[in-house]
Coordinates of N, CA, C and O in Angstrom, one line a residue:
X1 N 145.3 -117.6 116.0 CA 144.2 -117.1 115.2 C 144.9 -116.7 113.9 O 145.7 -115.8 113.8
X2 N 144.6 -117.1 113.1 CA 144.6 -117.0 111.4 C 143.7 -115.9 110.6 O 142.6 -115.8 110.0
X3 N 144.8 -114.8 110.8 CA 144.2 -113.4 109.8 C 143.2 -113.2 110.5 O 142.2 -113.4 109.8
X4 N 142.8 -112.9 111.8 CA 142.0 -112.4 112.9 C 140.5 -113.4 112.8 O 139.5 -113.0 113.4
X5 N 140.5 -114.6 112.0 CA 139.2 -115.0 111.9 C 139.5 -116.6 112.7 O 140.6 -117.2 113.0
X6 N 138.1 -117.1 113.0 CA 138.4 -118.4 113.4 C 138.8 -118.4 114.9 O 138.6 -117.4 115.6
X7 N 139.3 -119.8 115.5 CA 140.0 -120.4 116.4 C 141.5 -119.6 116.8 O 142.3 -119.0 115.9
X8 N 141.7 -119.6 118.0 CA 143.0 -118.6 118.0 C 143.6 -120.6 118.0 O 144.7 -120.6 117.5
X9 N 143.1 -121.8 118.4 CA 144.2 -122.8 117.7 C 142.9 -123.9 117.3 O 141.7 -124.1 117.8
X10 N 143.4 -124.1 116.6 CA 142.9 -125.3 116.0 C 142.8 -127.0 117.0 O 142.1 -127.9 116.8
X11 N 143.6 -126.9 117.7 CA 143.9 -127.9 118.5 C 142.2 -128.5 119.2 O 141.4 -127.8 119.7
X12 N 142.2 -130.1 119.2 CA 140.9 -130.1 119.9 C 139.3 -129.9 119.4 O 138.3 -130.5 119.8
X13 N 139.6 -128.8 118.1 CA 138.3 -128.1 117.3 C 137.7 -129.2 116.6 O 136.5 -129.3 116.6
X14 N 138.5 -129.9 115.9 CA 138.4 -130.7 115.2 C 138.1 -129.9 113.4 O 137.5 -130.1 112.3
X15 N 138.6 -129.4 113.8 CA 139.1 -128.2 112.2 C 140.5 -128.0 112.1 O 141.3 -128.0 113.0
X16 N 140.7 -127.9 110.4 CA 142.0 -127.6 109.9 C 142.2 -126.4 110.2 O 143.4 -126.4 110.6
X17 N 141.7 -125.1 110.2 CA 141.1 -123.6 110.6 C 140.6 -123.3 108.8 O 140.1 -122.2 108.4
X18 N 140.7 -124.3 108.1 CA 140.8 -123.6 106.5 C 138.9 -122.9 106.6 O 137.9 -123.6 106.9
X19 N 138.9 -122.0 106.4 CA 137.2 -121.2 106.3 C 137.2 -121.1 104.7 O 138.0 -120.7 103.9
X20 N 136.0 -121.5 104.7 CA 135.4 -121.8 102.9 C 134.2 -120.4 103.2 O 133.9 -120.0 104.3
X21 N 133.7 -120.1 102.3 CA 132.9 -119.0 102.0 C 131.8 -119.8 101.3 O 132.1 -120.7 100.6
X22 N 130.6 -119.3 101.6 CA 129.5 -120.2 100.9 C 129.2 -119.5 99.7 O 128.7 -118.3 99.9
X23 N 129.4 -120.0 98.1 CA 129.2 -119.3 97.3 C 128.1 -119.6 96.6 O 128.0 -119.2 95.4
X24 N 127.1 -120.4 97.1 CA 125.6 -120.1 96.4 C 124.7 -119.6 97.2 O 123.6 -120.1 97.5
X25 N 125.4 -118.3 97.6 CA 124.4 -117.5 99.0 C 124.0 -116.8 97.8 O 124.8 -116.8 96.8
X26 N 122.4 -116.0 97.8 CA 121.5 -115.6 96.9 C 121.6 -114.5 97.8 O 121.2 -114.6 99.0
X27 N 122.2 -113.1 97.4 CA 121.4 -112.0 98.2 C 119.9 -111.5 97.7 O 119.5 -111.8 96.6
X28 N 119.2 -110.9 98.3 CA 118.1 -111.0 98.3 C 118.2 -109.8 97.3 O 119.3 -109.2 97.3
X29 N 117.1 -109.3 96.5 CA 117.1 -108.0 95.8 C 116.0 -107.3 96.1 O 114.8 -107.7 96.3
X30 N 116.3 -105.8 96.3 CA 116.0 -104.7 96.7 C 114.6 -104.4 95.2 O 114.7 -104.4 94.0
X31 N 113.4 -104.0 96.4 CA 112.2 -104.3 94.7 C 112.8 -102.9 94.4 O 113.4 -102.0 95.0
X32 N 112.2 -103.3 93.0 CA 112.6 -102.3 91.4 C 111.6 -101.7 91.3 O 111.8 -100.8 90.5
X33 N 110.4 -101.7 91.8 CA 109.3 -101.5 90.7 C 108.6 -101.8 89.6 O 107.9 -101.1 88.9
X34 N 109.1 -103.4 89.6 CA 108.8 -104.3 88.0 C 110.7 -103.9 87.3 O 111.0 -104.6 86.3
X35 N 111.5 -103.2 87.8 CA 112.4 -103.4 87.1 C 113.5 -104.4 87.9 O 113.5 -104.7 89.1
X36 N 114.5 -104.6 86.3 CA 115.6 -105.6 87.3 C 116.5 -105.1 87.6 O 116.9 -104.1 86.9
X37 N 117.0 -105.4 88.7 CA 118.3 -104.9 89.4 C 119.5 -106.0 89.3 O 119.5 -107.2 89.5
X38 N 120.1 -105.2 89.0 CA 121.5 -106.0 88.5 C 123.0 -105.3 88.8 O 123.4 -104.4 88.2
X39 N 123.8 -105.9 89.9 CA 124.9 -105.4 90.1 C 125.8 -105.5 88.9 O 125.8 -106.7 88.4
X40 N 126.8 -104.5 88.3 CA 127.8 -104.0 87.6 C 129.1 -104.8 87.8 O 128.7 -105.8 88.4
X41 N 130.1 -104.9 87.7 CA 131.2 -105.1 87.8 C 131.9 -104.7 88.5 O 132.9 -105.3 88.9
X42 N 131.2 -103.2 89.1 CA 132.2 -102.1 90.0 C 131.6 -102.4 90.8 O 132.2 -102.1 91.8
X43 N 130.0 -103.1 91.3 CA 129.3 -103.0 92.2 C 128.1 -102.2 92.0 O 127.1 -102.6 92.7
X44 N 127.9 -101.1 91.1 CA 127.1 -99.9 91.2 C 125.8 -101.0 90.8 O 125.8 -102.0 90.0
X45 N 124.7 -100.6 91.5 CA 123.3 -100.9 90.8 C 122.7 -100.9 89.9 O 121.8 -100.2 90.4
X46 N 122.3 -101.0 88.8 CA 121.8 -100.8 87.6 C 120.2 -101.1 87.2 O 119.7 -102.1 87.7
X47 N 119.4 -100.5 86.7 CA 118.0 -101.3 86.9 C 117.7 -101.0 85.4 O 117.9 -99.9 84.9
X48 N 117.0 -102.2 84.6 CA 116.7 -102.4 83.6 C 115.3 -102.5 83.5 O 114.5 -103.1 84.3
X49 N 115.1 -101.8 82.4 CA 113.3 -102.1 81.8 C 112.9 -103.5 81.4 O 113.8 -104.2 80.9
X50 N 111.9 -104.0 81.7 CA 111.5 -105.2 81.5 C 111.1 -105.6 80.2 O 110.3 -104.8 79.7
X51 N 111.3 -106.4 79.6 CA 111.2 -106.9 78.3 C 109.8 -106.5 77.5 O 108.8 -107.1 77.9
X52 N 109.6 -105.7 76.6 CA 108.4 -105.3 76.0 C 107.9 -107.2 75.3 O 106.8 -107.8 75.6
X53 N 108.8 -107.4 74.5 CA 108.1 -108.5 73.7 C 107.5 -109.7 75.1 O 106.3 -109.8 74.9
X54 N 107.9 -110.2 76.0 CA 108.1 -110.6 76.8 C 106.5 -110.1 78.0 O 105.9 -110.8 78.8
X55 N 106.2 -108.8 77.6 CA 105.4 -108.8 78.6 C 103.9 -108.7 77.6 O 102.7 -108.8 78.1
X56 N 104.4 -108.4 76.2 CA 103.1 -108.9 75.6 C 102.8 -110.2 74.9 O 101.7 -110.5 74.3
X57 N 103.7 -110.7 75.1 CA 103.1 -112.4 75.0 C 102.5 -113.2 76.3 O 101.8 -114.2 76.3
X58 N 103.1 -112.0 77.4 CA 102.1 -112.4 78.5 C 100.8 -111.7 78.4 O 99.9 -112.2 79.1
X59 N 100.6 -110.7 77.7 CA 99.0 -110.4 77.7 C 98.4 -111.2 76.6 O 97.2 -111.2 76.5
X60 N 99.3 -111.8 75.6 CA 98.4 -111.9 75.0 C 97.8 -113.8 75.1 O 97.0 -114.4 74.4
X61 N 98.8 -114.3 76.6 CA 98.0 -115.6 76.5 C 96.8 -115.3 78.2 O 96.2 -116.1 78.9
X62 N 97.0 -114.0 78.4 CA 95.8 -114.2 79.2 C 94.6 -114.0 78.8 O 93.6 -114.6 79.3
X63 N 94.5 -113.1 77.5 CA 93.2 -112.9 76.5 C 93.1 -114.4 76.0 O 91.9 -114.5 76.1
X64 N 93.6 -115.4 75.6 CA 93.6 -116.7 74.7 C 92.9 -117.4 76.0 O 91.7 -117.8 76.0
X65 N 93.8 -117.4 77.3 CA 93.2 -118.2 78.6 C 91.7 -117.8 78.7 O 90.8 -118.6 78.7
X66 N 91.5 -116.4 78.7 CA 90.2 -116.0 78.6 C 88.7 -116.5 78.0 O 87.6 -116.7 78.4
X67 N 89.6 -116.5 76.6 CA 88.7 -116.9 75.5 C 88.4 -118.6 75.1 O 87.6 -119.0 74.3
X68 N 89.9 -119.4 76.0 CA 89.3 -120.9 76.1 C 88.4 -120.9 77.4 O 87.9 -122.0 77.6
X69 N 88.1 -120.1 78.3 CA 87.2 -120.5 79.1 C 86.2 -120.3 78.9 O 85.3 -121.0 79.3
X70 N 86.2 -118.7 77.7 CA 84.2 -118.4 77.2 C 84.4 -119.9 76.3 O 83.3 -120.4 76.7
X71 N 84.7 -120.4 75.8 CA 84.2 -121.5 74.6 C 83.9 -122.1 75.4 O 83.0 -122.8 75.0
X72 N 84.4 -122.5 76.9 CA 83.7 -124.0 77.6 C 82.5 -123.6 78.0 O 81.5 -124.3 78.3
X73 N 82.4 -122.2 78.1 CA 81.4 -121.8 79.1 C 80.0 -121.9 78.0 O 78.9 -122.1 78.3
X74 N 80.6 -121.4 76.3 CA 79.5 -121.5 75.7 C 79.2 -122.8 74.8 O 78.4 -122.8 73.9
X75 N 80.1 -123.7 75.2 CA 79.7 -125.3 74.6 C 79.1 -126.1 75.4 O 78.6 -127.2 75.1
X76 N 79.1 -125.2 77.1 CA 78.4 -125.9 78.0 C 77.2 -125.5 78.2 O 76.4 -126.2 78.9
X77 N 76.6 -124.0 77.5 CA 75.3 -123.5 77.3 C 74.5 -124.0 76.2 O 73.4 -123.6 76.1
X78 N 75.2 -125.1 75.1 CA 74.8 -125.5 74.7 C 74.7 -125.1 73.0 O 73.6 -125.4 72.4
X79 N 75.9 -124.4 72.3 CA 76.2 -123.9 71.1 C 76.9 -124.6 70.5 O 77.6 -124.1 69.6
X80 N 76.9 -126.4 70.9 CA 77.7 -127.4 70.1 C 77.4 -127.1 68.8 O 78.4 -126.6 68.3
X81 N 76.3 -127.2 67.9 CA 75.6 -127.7 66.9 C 76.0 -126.6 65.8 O 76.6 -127.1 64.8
X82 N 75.8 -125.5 65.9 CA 76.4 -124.8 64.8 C 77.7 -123.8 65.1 O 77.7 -122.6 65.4
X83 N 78.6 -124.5 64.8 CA 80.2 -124.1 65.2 C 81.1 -122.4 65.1 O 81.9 -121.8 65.8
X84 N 80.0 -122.1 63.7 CA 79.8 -121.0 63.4 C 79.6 -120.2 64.2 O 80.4 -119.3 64.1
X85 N 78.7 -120.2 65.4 CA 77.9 -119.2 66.7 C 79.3 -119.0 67.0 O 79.9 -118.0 66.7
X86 N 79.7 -120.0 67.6 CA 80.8 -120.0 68.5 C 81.9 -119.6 68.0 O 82.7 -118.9 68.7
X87 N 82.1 -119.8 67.1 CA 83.8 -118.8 66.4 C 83.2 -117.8 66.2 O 84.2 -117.1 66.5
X88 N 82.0 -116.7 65.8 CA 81.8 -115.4 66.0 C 82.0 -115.1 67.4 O 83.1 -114.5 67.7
X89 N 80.9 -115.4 68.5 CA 80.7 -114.9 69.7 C 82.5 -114.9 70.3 O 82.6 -114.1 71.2
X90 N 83.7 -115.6 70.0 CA 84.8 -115.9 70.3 C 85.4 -115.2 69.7 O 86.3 -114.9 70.5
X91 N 85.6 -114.5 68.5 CA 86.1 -113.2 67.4 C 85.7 -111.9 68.2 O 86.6 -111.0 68.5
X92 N 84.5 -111.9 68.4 CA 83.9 -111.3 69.1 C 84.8 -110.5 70.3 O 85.1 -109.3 70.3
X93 N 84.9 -111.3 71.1 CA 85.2 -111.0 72.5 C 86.6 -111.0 72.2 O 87.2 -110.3 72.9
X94 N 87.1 -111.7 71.5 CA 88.9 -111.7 71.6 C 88.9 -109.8 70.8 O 89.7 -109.0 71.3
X95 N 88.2 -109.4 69.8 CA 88.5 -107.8 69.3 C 88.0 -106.8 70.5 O 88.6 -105.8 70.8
X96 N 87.1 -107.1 71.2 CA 86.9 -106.4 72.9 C 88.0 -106.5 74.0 O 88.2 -105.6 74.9
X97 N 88.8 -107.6 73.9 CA 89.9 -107.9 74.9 C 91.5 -107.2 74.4 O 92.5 -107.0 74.9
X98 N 90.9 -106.9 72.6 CA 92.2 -106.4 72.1 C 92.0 -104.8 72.4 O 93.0 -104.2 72.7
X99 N 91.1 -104.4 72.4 CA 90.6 -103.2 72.6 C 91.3 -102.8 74.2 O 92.0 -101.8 74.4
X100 N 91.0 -103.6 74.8 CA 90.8 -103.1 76.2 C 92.7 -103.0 76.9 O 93.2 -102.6 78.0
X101 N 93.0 -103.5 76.0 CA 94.7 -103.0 76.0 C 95.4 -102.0 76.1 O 95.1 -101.1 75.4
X102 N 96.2 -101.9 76.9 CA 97.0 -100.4 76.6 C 97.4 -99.9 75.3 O 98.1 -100.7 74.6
X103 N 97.2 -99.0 74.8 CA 97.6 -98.2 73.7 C 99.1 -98.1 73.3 O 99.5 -97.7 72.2
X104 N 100.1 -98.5 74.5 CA 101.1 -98.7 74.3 C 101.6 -100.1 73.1 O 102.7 -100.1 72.6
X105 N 100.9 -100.9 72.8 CA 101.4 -102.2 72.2 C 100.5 -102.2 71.3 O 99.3 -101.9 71.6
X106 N 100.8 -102.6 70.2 CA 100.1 -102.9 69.3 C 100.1 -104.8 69.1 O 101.1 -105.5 68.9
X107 N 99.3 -105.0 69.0 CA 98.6 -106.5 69.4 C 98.0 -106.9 68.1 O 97.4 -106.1 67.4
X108 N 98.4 -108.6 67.7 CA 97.5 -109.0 66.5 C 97.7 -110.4 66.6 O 98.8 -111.0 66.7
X109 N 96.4 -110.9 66.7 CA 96.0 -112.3 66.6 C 95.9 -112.9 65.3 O 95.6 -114.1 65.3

């Protein structure tokens, strides 16, 4: 046996005894709470805040996703004809959806 690991002989195994380590094992990560965890150099844990710019460009295409579904919803009620309606009622609701945002970010379309 080879440094206490493996085969005490190789004979028969049909192995060299050489042991490879699998190095695209993913350890799994421990939840953060929306934060990331990230091991150090020394090992120590570290947990980072999550990207501000990053999480408001994610609010701000779910308000956009929003507001292309009222436009189908109101071209399918039938506000083809004066385009006008429809880019108010759409201004509209996108200054309601900016409203309804956390106070923390300041948002502009």
């Amino acid at each position: 046996m080879h440094d206490s690991i493996g085969l005490k002989t190789p004979r028969g195994s049909g192995t060299n005894r050489y042991i490879q380590g699998n190095r695209f094992f993913v350890r799994p990560k421990s939840g953060g709470g929306g934060k990331v965890v990230v091991e150090n150099k020394k090992g120590d844990v570290v947990f980072k805040k999550p990207n501000e710019e990053i999480l408001k460009h994610d609010r701000k295409r779910q308000i956009e996703l929003k507001l292309v579904v009222l436009e189908d919803k109101l071209i399918d009620l039938g506000y083809t004809e004066p385009e006008a309606e429809v880019s108010d009622k759409l201004a509209e609701s996108r200054r309601n959806l900016l409203e309804k945002l956390p106070a923390r970010t300041n948002l502009s379309l």
